[in-house]
Coordinates of C-alpha atoms in Angstrom, one line a residue:
M1 CA 77.3 78.3 154.6
A2 CA 74.4 77.3 152.3
D3 CA 75.1 76.1 148.8
I4 CA 74.6 78.9 146.3
I5 CA 75.6 77.2 143.0
K6 CA 72.6 75.7 141.2
L7 CA 71.9 74.4 137.7
L8 CA 69.9 76.7 135.5
P9 CA 66.5 75.5 134.1
D10 CA 66.6 74.4 130.5
H11 CA 64.4 77.3 129.3
V12 CA 66.8 79.8 131.0
A13 CA 69.8 78.1 129.5
N14 CA 68.2 78.1 126.0
Q15 CA 67.5 81.9 126.3
I16 CA 71.2 82.5 127.2
A17 CA 72.3 80.4 124.2
A18 CA 69.8 82.2 122.0
G19 CA 71.6 85.5 122.7
E20 CA 74.7 84.1 121.0
V21 CA 73.0 82.3 118.1
V22 CA 70.1 84.6 117.3
Q23 CA 71.0 88.2 117.2
R24 CA 68.3 89.4 114.8
P25 CA 65.8 87.9 112.3
A26 CA 68.6 87.4 109.7
S27 CA 70.2 85.0 112.1
V28 CA 67.1 82.8 112.1
V29 CA 67.0 82.9 108.3
K30 CA 70.6 81.8 108.1
E31 CA 70.2 78.8 110.5
L32 CA 67.0 77.6 108.9
M33 CA 68.3 77.8 105.3
E34 CA 71.5 76.0 106.2
N35 CA 69.5 73.2 107.8
A36 CA 67.5 72.9 104.6
I37 CA 70.7 72.6 102.6
D38 CA 72.0 70.0 105.0
A39 CA 68.8 68.1 104.4
G40 CA 69.6 67.7 100.7
A41 CA 66.9 70.1 99.4
S42 CA 66.8 71.0 95.8
T43 CA 64.2 73.8 96.2
I44 CA 64.1 76.2 99.1
K45 CA 61.4 78.9 99.7
L46 CA 61.9 81.8 102.2
V47 CA 58.8 83.7 103.3
V48 CA 59.2 86.9 105.4
K49 CA 56.8 89.4 106.9
D50 CA 57.5 92.7 108.5
G51 CA 61.3 92.3 108.3
G52 CA 61.1 88.9 110.0
K53 CA 59.5 90.2 113.2
T54 CA 56.1 88.7 112.5
L55 CA 57.0 85.7 110.3
I56 CA 60.0 83.8 109.0
Q57 CA 59.2 80.6 107.1
V58 CA 61.6 78.3 105.3
I59 CA 60.1 75.4 103.2
D60 CA 62.3 72.7 101.6
D61 CA 61.9 69.4 99.8
G62 CA 64.7 67.6 101.7
V63 CA 64.7 64.2 103.4
G64 CA 62.5 65.3 106.3
M65 CA 62.4 63.9 109.8
S66 CA 60.7 61.1 111.5
V67 CA 58.4 61.6 114.5
T68 CA 61.2 60.9 117.0
D69 CA 63.8 63.1 115.2
A70 CA 61.3 66.0 114.9
R71 CA 60.7 66.0 118.7
L72 CA 64.4 65.6 119.5
S73 CA 65.6 68.3 117.1
F74 CA 64.5 71.0 119.5
E75 CA 66.7 69.7 122.4
R76 CA 70.0 71.4 123.1
H77 CA 73.1 69.7 121.6
A78 CA 71.0 67.4 119.5
T79 CA 72.3 67.0 116.0
S80 CA 72.7 64.5 113.2
K81 CA 75.8 66.2 111.7
I82 CA 78.5 64.8 114.1
Q83 CA 78.9 61.9 116.4
K84 CA 82.3 62.3 118.1
A85 CA 84.9 65.1 118.7
E86 CA 87.0 64.0 115.7
D87 CA 84.2 64.9 113.3
L88 CA 84.7 68.6 114.0
F89 CA 87.8 68.4 111.8
Q90 CA 86.0 66.6 108.9
L91 CA 82.9 68.8 108.6
N92 CA 81.0 68.7 105.3
T93 CA 77.8 70.2 106.7
K94 CA 76.7 73.7 107.6
G95 CA 75.6 73.0 111.2
F96 CA 77.1 70.8 113.8
R97 CA 76.5 72.3 117.3
G98 CA 72.8 71.4 117.6
E99 CA 71.9 74.7 119.3
A100 CA 70.0 76.6 116.5
L101 CA 66.5 75.1 116.8
A102 CA 66.6 75.0 120.6
S103 CA 67.7 78.7 120.7
I104 CA 65.0 79.8 118.2
A105 CA 62.3 77.9 120.0
A106 CA 63.2 79.6 123.3
I107 CA 62.5 83.1 122.0
A108 CA 59.7 82.6 119.5
H109 CA 56.6 80.8 118.5
V110 CA 57.7 77.9 116.3
E111 CA 55.7 75.5 114.1
M112 CA 57.3 72.6 112.2
Q113 CA 55.8 70.3 109.7
T114 CA 58.0 67.5 108.4
R115 CA 57.7 64.2 106.6
T116 CA 60.1 61.6 105.2
A117 CA 59.6 59.8 101.9
E118 CA 58.8 56.6 103.8
D119 CA 56.1 58.0 106.0
E120 CA 52.5 58.5 104.8
V121 CA 51.7 61.3 107.2
A122 CA 53.7 64.3 108.5
T123 CA 54.4 65.5 112.0
H124 CA 53.2 68.9 113.2
I125 CA 54.8 70.4 116.3
K126 CA 54.0 73.8 118.0
I127 CA 56.4 75.3 120.5
E128 CA 56.2 78.6 122.4
G129 CA 59.2 79.7 124.5
S130 CA 60.7 76.1 124.7
K131 CA 57.3 74.7 125.8
I132 CA 55.8 72.2 123.5
I133 CA 52.1 73.2 123.0
S134 CA 51.0 70.4 120.7
Q135 CA 52.2 67.5 118.6
E136 CA 49.8 65.9 116.1
V137 CA 49.6 64.2 112.7
T138 CA 48.9 66.2 109.6
V139 CA 49.2 66.0 105.8
A140 CA 52.2 67.6 104.1
P141 CA 54.5 67.0 101.2
K142 CA 58.0 65.4 101.7
G143 CA 60.4 67.8 103.3
T144 CA 60.3 70.3 106.2
S145 CA 58.5 73.6 106.8
M146 CA 59.7 75.7 109.6
M147 CA 57.6 78.7 110.7
V148 CA 59.0 81.2 113.2
K149 CA 56.5 83.8 114.5
N150 CA 56.8 86.8 116.9
L151 CA 60.6 86.7 117.4
F152 CA 61.8 87.8 120.9
F153 CA 58.2 87.8 122.2
N154 CA 59.4 86.9 125.7
I155 CA 62.4 89.3 125.7
P156 CA 61.0 92.8 125.2
A157 CA 64.5 94.4 125.5
R158 CA 65.8 92.4 122.6
R159 CA 62.7 93.1 120.5
N160 CA 63.0 96.8 121.1
F161 CA 66.6 96.6 120.0
L162 CA 65.5 95.6 116.5
K163 CA 65.7 98.2 113.8
S164 CA 63.0 99.2 111.3
N165 CA 61.4 96.6 109.0
N166 CA 63.4 97.9 106.0
V167 CA 66.7 97.6 107.8
E168 CA 66.0 94.1 109.1
L169 CA 64.9 93.1 105.6
R170 CA 68.2 94.4 104.3
H171 CA 70.1 92.1 106.8
I172 CA 67.9 89.2 105.7
M173 CA 68.7 89.8 102.0
D174 CA 72.4 89.8 102.9
E175 CA 72.1 86.4 104.5
F176 CA 70.0 85.2 101.6
H177 CA 72.6 86.3 99.1
R178 CA 75.4 84.5 101.0
V179 CA 73.6 81.2 101.1
A180 CA 72.3 81.4 97.5
L181 CA 75.7 82.3 96.0
A182 CA 77.3 79.4 97.7
H183 CA 74.8 76.9 96.3
S184 CA 74.0 77.7 92.7
T185 CA 72.7 74.1 92.1
I186 CA 69.7 74.7 94.4
S187 CA 66.7 76.7 93.4
F188 CA 65.7 79.5 95.8
H189 CA 62.6 81.6 96.1
F190 CA 62.3 84.7 98.4
Y191 CA 58.9 86.3 99.2
N192 CA 58.5 89.5 101.3
N193 CA 55.0 90.6 102.5
G194 CA 53.4 88.6 99.7
S195 CA 55.5 89.8 96.9
E196 CA 58.3 87.9 95.2
L197 CA 61.8 89.4 95.6
F198 CA 64.0 86.7 94.1
N199 CA 63.3 83.7 91.9
L200 CA 66.7 82.0 91.4
P201 CA 66.6 78.8 89.2
T202 CA 69.3 76.2 89.2
S203 CA 72.3 77.5 87.3
N204 CA 76.1 77.9 87.3
S205 CA 77.9 80.3 89.7
R206 CA 78.2 83.1 87.1
Q207 CA 74.5 83.1 86.2
R208 CA 73.6 83.0 89.9
I209 CA 75.7 86.1 90.5
V210 CA 74.0 87.9 87.5
N211 CA 70.5 86.8 88.7
I212 CA 71.1 88.3 92.2
F213 CA 73.0 91.5 91.3
G214 CA 71.5 92.4 87.9
A215 CA 72.3 91.8 84.3
K216 CA 74.9 94.6 84.1
T217 CA 77.1 92.5 86.5
N218 CA 78.0 90.1 83.8
E219 CA 80.3 92.6 82.0
K220 CA 82.1 93.4 85.2
L221 CA 83.3 89.8 86.0
V222 CA 86.7 88.4 85.3
P223 CA 87.1 84.6 85.9
V224 CA 89.6 83.2 88.4
N225 CA 90.8 79.6 88.4
E226 CA 93.8 78.0 90.2
D227 CA 94.4 74.5 91.4
T228 CA 97.2 73.8 93.9
Q229 CA 98.0 71.2 96.6
V230 CA 97.0 73.7 99.3
V231 CA 93.8 75.2 97.9
Q232 CA 91.5 75.2 94.8
I233 CA 90.4 78.7 93.9
S234 CA 87.6 79.5 91.5
G235 CA 85.1 82.3 91.0
Y236 CA 85.1 85.9 89.7
I237 CA 86.6 89.3 90.5
S238 CA 85.3 92.7 89.3
K239 CA 87.2 94.8 86.9
P240 CA 89.1 97.7 88.5
E241 CA 86.9 100.4 87.0
Y242 CA 83.9 99.0 88.9
A243 CA 85.5 99.3 92.3
K244 CA 83.3 101.0 94.9
K245 CA 83.8 102.7 98.2
S246 CA 81.4 100.4 99.9
R247 CA 82.2 96.7 100.7
G248 CA 78.9 95.2 99.6
E249 CA 80.1 92.8 96.9
Q250 CA 83.0 91.0 98.7
F251 CA 82.3 87.3 99.1
F252 CA 84.7 84.6 100.3
F253 CA 83.4 81.0 100.4
V254 CA 85.4 78.2 102.0
N255 CA 84.0 74.8 101.2
N256 CA 80.7 76.5 100.2
R257 CA 80.6 78.3 103.5
F258 CA 80.5 82.1 103.6
I259 CA 83.3 83.6 105.8
K260 CA 84.7 87.0 106.7
S261 CA 88.5 87.3 106.5
P262 CA 90.2 90.8 106.7
Y263 CA 93.5 89.0 106.1
L264 CA 92.4 87.4 102.8
H265 CA 90.7 90.7 101.8
H266 CA 94.1 92.4 102.2
A267 CA 95.5 89.9 99.7
I268 CA 92.9 90.9 97.1
L269 CA 93.7 94.6 97.7
G270 CA 97.4 93.8 97.2
A271 CA 96.6 92.3 93.8
F272 CA 94.7 95.4 92.8
D273 CA 97.4 97.7 94.1
G274 CA 97.9 100.6 91.6
L275 CA 94.7 99.8 89.7
I276 CA 92.1 101.3 92.1
K277 CA 92.1 104.2 94.5
K278 CA 93.1 103.5 98.1
E279 CA 89.6 104.2 99.5
N280 CA 87.9 101.9 97.0
H281 CA 87.3 98.1 97.4
P282 CA 87.1 95.7 94.5
G283 CA 84.2 93.2 94.2
Y284 CA 84.9 89.5 94.2
F285 CA 83.1 86.2 94.5
L286 CA 85.8 83.6 95.3
Y287 CA 85.2 80.0 96.2
L288 CA 88.0 78.3 98.1
T289 CA 88.2 74.5 98.5
V290 CA 90.5 73.2 101.1
D291 CA 91.0 70.1 103.2
P292 CA 88.4 70.1 106.0
G293 CA 91.1 69.0 108.4
S294 CA 93.2 72.1 107.8
I295 CA 90.6 74.5 109.0
D296 CA 88.8 75.2 112.3
I297 CA 85.2 76.4 112.0
N298 CA 84.3 76.2 115.7
I299 CA 85.5 79.7 116.5
H300 CA 82.3 81.9 116.6
P301 CA 78.6 81.0 117.0
T302 CA 77.9 82.6 113.6
K303 CA 80.5 80.3 111.9
T304 CA 81.8 83.2 109.7
E305 CA 85.3 83.1 111.2
I306 CA 87.7 80.3 110.2
K307 CA 91.2 79.5 111.3
F308 CA 93.6 78.1 108.6
D309 CA 96.6 76.0 109.2
D310 CA 98.8 78.0 106.9
E311 CA 97.4 81.4 106.3
H312 CA 100.6 82.9 104.8
T313 CA 100.7 80.4 102.0
L314 CA 97.0 80.9 101.3
Y315 CA 97.6 84.6 101.2
A316 CA 100.4 84.4 98.7
I317 CA 98.5 82.0 96.4
L318 CA 95.3 84.1 96.5
R319 CA 97.2 87.3 95.7
S320 CA 99.2 85.8 92.8
T321 CA 96.0 84.1 91.4
V322 CA 94.1 87.3 91.2
K323 CA 97.0 89.1 89.7
H324 CA 97.4 86.4 87.1
S325 CA 93.7 86.7 86.1
L326 CA 93.9 90.4 85.8
G327 CA 96.9 90.0 83.4
Q328 CA 95.5 87.0 81.6
F329 CA 92.4 88.8 80.5
N330 CA 94.2 92.1 79.7
V331 CA 92.6 94.0 82.6
I332 CA 96.0 95.4 83.6
P333 CA 97.2 98.1 81.1
S334 CA 100.5 97.2 79.5
L335 CA 103.0 98.8 77.1
D336 CA 105.0 96.9 74.5
F337 CA 107.5 99.1 72.7
E338 CA 108.7 96.3 70.4
Q339 CA 105.2 95.7 69.0
D340 CA 104.4 97.3 65.6
Q341 CA 100.8 98.6 65.6
N342 CA 100.8 98.6 61.8
L343 CA 101.2 94.8 61.7
E344 CA 98.2 94.1 63.9
T345 CA 95.2 92.6 62.1
P346 CA 91.8 93.9 63.1
Y347 CA 89.6 91.4 64.8
N348 CA 86.9 91.6 62.0
Y349 CA 89.5 90.8 59.3
K350 CA 91.3 87.9 61.0
D351 CA 89.4 85.2 59.0
K352 CA 89.4 87.1 55.6
S353 CA 91.7 86.2 52.8
A354 CA 93.9 88.7 51.0
E355 CA 92.5 90.3 47.8
L356 CA 94.5 91.8 45.0
P357 CA 93.9 95.5 44.4
R358 CA 92.0 96.4 41.3
I359 CA 92.5 99.5 39.2
N360 CA 89.6 100.9 37.0
V361 CA 90.6 103.2 34.1
D362 CA 88.1 105.5 32.3
S363 CA 89.4 105.3 28.7
S364 CA 87.0 108.1 27.5
F365 CA 88.3 110.7 30.0
N366 CA 89.8 113.8 28.4
P367 CA 90.7 116.7 30.7
F368 CA 91.2 119.1 27.7
K369 CA 87.8 118.5 26.2
E370 CA 85.8 121.7 26.0
S371 CA 82.3 121.8 27.4
S372 CA 79.4 121.7 24.9
G373 CA 76.0 123.1 25.2
S374 CA 74.3 119.8 25.8
G375 CA 72.3 119.1 28.9
T376 CA 74.9 116.6 30.2
A377 CA 77.1 117.7 33.0
Q378 CA 80.6 118.5 31.9
R379 CA 83.8 119.1 33.8
P380 CA 84.6 122.8 34.3
N381 CA 87.3 124.5 32.4
Y382 CA 90.1 125.6 34.7
H383 CA 91.8 128.9 34.0
K384 CA 93.9 131.3 36.1
Q385 CA 92.3 134.5 37.2
N386 CA 94.2 137.7 37.3
T387 CA 94.2 138.9 40.9
K388 CA 95.7 141.9 42.5
S389 CA 98.6 141.7 44.9
W390 CA 98.0 140.2 48.4
D391 CA 98.3 143.5 50.2
S392 CA 95.3 144.9 48.3
L393 CA 93.1 142.6 50.2
Y394 CA 93.4 144.8 53.3
V395 CA 92.7 148.1 51.5
G396 CA 89.7 149.8 53.0
M397 CA 89.6 147.5 56.1
E398 CA 89.8 150.4 58.5
S399 CA 86.9 152.2 57.0
D400 CA 84.9 149.0 56.8
L401 CA 85.4 148.3 60.5
G402 CA 84.1 151.8 61.4
K403 CA 81.0 151.3 59.3
N404 CA 80.2 147.8 60.3
S405 CA 78.6 147.8 63.7
G406 CA 79.0 144.0 64.0
F407 CA 82.8 144.2 64.1
S408 CA 82.7 147.0 66.5
S409 CA 80.9 144.9 69.1
V410 CA 83.2 141.9 68.9
S411 CA 85.3 141.2 72.0
F412 CA 88.2 138.8 72.3
E413 CA 89.4 136.7 75.3
S414 CA 92.8 137.9 76.5
D415 CA 93.0 136.0 79.8
T416 CA 92.0 132.5 81.0
I417 CA 88.6 132.6 82.7
T418 CA 88.4 130.6 85.9
G419 CA 84.9 129.5 86.7
S420 CA 83.6 130.3 90.2
I421 CA 81.9 127.6 92.2
F422 CA 79.8 130.1 94.1
E423 CA 77.2 132.5 93.0
N424 CA 77.9 136.2 92.8
K425 CA 78.0 137.4 96.4
K426 CA 79.8 140.7 96.2
E427 CA 77.6 142.1 98.8
L428 CA 79.0 139.6 101.3
I429 CA 82.7 140.3 100.4
D430 CA 84.6 142.5 102.7
T431 CA 86.9 144.6 100.6
G432 CA 89.2 145.1 103.6
T433 CA 89.8 141.4 104.1
T434 CA 92.7 139.7 102.4
T435 CA 92.6 136.0 101.4
F436 CA 94.8 133.7 99.4
Q437 CA 94.9 130.0 98.7
L438 CA 97.7 127.8 100.1
R439 CA 98.7 124.7 98.2
R440 CA 95.3 124.4 96.7
K441 CA 94.0 123.0 100.0
Y442 CA 93.7 125.9 102.5
V443 CA 92.2 129.3 102.3
V444 CA 94.1 131.8 104.6
T445 CA 92.4 135.0 105.6
T446 CA 93.2 137.8 108.1
I447 CA 91.3 138.8 111.2
K448 CA 91.9 141.4 113.8
S449 CA 93.9 139.2 116.1
G450 CA 95.9 137.4 113.4
M451 CA 94.9 135.0 110.7
V452 CA 92.7 131.9 110.1
V453 CA 93.7 128.9 108.0
I454 CA 90.5 127.1 106.6
D455 CA 90.3 123.7 105.0
Q456 CA 88.4 124.5 101.8
S457 CA 86.9 121.1 101.3
R458 CA 85.6 120.8 104.9
A459 CA 84.3 124.4 104.9
H460 CA 82.4 123.8 101.7
Q461 CA 81.0 120.6 103.1
R462 CA 79.6 122.5 106.1
V463 CA 78.0 125.2 103.9
L464 CA 76.4 122.7 101.6
Y465 CA 75.3 120.4 104.4
E466 CA 73.3 123.2 106.1
K467 CA 71.9 124.3 102.7
F468 CA 70.6 120.8 101.9
L469 CA 69.2 120.3 105.4
K470 CA 67.3 123.6 104.9
N471 CA 66.0 122.5 101.5
I472 CA 64.9 119.1 102.8
T473 CA 63.1 120.7 105.8
I474 CA 61.4 123.5 103.9
K475 CA 60.9 121.3 100.8
E476 CA 61.6 124.2 98.4
A477 CA 64.4 122.7 96.4
V478 CA 64.8 123.6 92.7
S479 CA 65.3 120.9 90.1
Q480 CA 66.7 121.1 86.6
Q481 CA 65.1 118.8 84.0
L482 CA 67.4 116.7 81.9
L483 CA 67.1 116.9 78.2
F484 CA 67.4 113.1 77.9
P485 CA 66.3 110.8 80.9
L486 CA 69.3 109.1 82.6
S487 CA 68.9 105.3 83.1
L488 CA 71.1 103.8 85.8
T489 CA 71.4 100.1 86.7
F490 CA 71.5 98.8 90.3
S491 CA 71.0 95.6 92.1
K492 CA 67.6 94.7 93.6
S493 CA 68.7 95.6 97.1
D494 CA 70.2 99.0 95.9
C495 CA 67.0 99.8 94.1
A496 CA 65.0 99.0 97.3
I497 CA 67.2 101.6 99.2
I498 CA 66.6 104.2 96.5
E499 CA 62.9 103.6 96.6
E500 CA 62.9 103.8 100.4
I501 CA 64.5 107.3 100.4
Q502 CA 62.8 108.5 97.2
D503 CA 60.8 111.2 99.1
S504 CA 63.9 112.7 100.7
L505 CA 65.7 112.7 97.3
T506 CA 62.7 114.5 95.8
T507 CA 62.8 117.3 98.4
V508 CA 66.5 117.9 97.5
G509 CA 65.8 118.2 93.7
F510 CA 66.0 114.7 92.2
V511 CA 63.1 113.6 90.0
F512 CA 62.6 109.9 89.2
D513 CA 60.4 108.7 86.4
N514 CA 60.6 105.0 87.2
I515 CA 62.2 102.8 89.8
S516 CA 62.1 99.1 88.8
E517 CA 63.8 96.1 90.3
E518 CA 67.2 96.7 88.6
E519 CA 66.9 100.1 86.9
V520 CA 66.3 103.7 88.0
T521 CA 65.3 106.5 85.5
V522 CA 66.3 110.0 86.5
T523 CA 64.6 113.0 84.7
G524 CA 65.7 115.8 87.0
V525 CA 68.6 116.7 89.3
P526 CA 69.4 119.5 91.8
L527 CA 70.9 122.6 90.3
S528 CA 74.3 122.0 91.8
V529 CA 74.6 118.4 90.6
P530 CA 76.2 117.7 87.2
E531 CA 74.6 115.0 85.1
S532 CA 77.8 113.0 84.9
E533 CA 78.0 112.6 88.7
V534 CA 74.5 111.4 89.4
G535 CA 75.5 107.8 89.3
I536 CA 78.5 108.4 91.6
I537 CA 76.3 110.3 94.1
L538 CA 73.7 107.6 94.2
D539 CA 76.3 104.9 94.7
Q540 CA 77.9 106.8 97.6
L541 CA 74.4 107.4 99.1
I542 CA 73.6 103.7 98.9
S543 CA 77.0 102.9 100.5
D544 CA 76.3 105.3 103.4
Y545 CA 72.9 103.8 104.0
Q546 CA 74.4 100.3 104.1
Q547 CA 77.0 101.3 106.6
D548 CA 74.8 103.6 108.8
F549 CA 71.4 101.9 109.1
V550 CA 68.9 104.6 109.7
V551 CA 66.2 104.4 112.4
D552 CA 64.0 107.4 111.7
G553 CA 63.4 110.1 109.3
F554 CA 65.9 112.5 110.8
S555 CA 68.7 110.0 110.4
Q556 CA 67.7 109.5 106.8
T557 CA 67.7 113.2 106.1
D558 CA 71.0 113.7 107.9
I559 CA 72.8 110.9 105.9
L560 CA 71.3 112.3 102.7
A561 CA 72.6 115.8 103.4
K562 CA 76.0 114.6 104.4
T563 CA 76.4 112.4 101.3
L564 CA 75.4 115.2 98.9
A565 CA 77.6 117.7 100.7
K566 CA 80.6 115.4 100.6
S567 CA 80.1 114.5 96.9
L568 CA 79.6 118.1 95.7
S569 CA 82.0 120.0 97.8
V570 CA 85.2 121.6 96.6
K571 CA 88.0 119.0 96.6
T572 CA 91.6 119.4 97.6
G573 CA 93.6 120.6 94.5
E574 CA 90.9 122.8 93.0
I575 CA 91.9 126.4 92.3
L576 CA 89.6 129.1 93.8
D577 CA 89.6 132.7 92.5
S578 CA 89.6 135.5 95.0
D579 CA 85.9 136.1 94.9
S580 CA 85.2 132.4 95.6
Q581 CA 87.6 132.4 98.5
L582 CA 85.9 135.4 100.1
A583 CA 82.5 133.9 99.5
L584 CA 83.6 130.7 101.1
V585 CA 84.8 132.5 104.2
N586 CA 81.6 134.6 104.5
D587 CA 79.3 131.6 104.0
L588 CA 81.2 129.5 106.5
F589 CA 81.0 131.9 109.3
A590 CA 77.3 132.5 108.5
C591 CA 76.6 128.8 109.3
K592 CA 75.1 127.8 112.6
E593 CA 78.1 125.5 113.4
S594 CA 81.2 126.8 111.6
G595 CA 83.8 125.0 113.8
V596 CA 83.4 121.4 112.6
S597 CA 82.5 119.7 109.4
P598 CA 79.4 117.5 109.1
F599 CA 81.7 114.5 110.0
N600 CA 82.9 116.2 113.2
K601 CA 86.3 117.2 111.9
P602 CA 87.8 120.7 112.5
I603 CA 87.4 123.2 109.7
Y604 CA 89.8 125.9 110.6
V605 CA 92.6 126.9 113.0
T606 CA 93.3 130.4 114.3
I607 CA 96.9 131.7 114.6
T608 CA 97.0 134.9 116.7
E609 CA 99.5 137.7 116.4
D610 CA 101.0 136.7 119.7
D611 CA 101.7 133.2 118.3
I612 CA 103.6 134.7 115.4
D613 CA 105.5 137.0 117.7
K614 CA 106.7 134.1 119.8
K615 CA 108.3 132.5 116.8
F616 CA 110.7 135.5 116.5
I617 CA 111.8 135.6 120.1

């Protein structure tokens, strides 16, 4: 039998390795920026075009590479970070495998210019699909410039897998945030399609967070500091009232490396237990410093998973530290029954000295002095008037009511008025149908064969979902103008999402006066949206877009309609009057798909008369 096992060529092996290291343009950005940090750069520039599909360029002012190192850096398993196996447990650098540049060069057009401080000229190398096209001498400043063009040019299936430019840009921004937050002492610049998105100067960690997520973030942060033999914890957590349903502002850094850890995230949730809703997630920016020998980073090619020697101790320390910070800065509400509120000194008066009270007496005051005819104002003379008995006040009241047409038209409330969430649809109400509300959650109605139990929240979601879809498609939504414009503050990435879906929001009824980098001004909202919930709805919409990255216009419209329907629908616990119950039933069964909610959950169950009879056998 002939031998069938053969060694793969280098370019094939590089493409296989690239599938693990480079998943999308954001992976290239992460690897190149981490290499720039390992090179000791103080300023890093990131340039992106078309979501990274056309161009990704990272420029740094690090130590640079010699001619030999520049050529050798594109070989597999060639690295300057480690020398022996023991170095894997004493890692102080971002990279260590030596696969990133080889993997990137296998699936893209790469150009590199690099120069050390000792060299007078720089080295310029061009590579296409692992093949070196040219290597020549050029003029360039100290440092390295990596230019990656036409990503996945030789793997059409992977290139077609990429999402739209906006979605890929969003992934790149996420990686940029992770690297920039971990290294506040390095200056970062981010350019997209010729425009500057971020200009982050050298600062402390708190100022770096504010520069990335907006000025309003500063008032949300609560500092965290703890130093133990196992771990040193520093950073910030968000106040409980700023918790969101999305998980966009959760950052763990271990030895200045971003990681994902559901176990440690659960410790944070435990510290916030009772302060936030179960479906919400608190924001945090926590920096953990541990002994490099107590962790294992070589778990996943993306290096975002870490194994700790003693996770249980770390869990307990992290949870107690966050709880301590919440209590130390009076974020947790507390009651002290022994404290006398009358003895508390206001903050504005704590540095003021006590003053003796002063009494001013007017020696010329005479309450019995009669008024004179002079032009000066005098005190009035008080005297008792002779009035009739109190019952005379009501004499003639009956006749006056009959004469006064104004009193005859006055009506008084005798019962509590319950507002209806639906418009008046009496023409849709079947007077022969009986409905009632069960535990403020279900609407029960009768049919010929038995009865139907309807989930009121899911039913209203279906009704509103189809209504919003129709309005977006026909573009005939009605908007109500706000008396005063509503200004809302978001991060730069959130504002970019709102700007991306602005046209769809306008067709629903939203009117925007201005969308800047960190602020959105709303001047009009749909008729069914209260002004107080505009910020909540936009936050939920941004969260849905971050979780479900849209591909086309239909997906964008679908997510928008689902978010609005979920936010504005009747919630469990709301009381519906009989007219609203009947209107909900009629509107539900007038929908094109009345069986399931927009999120594919059943809306109602049918209980036939035979099912009821079987219970009595």
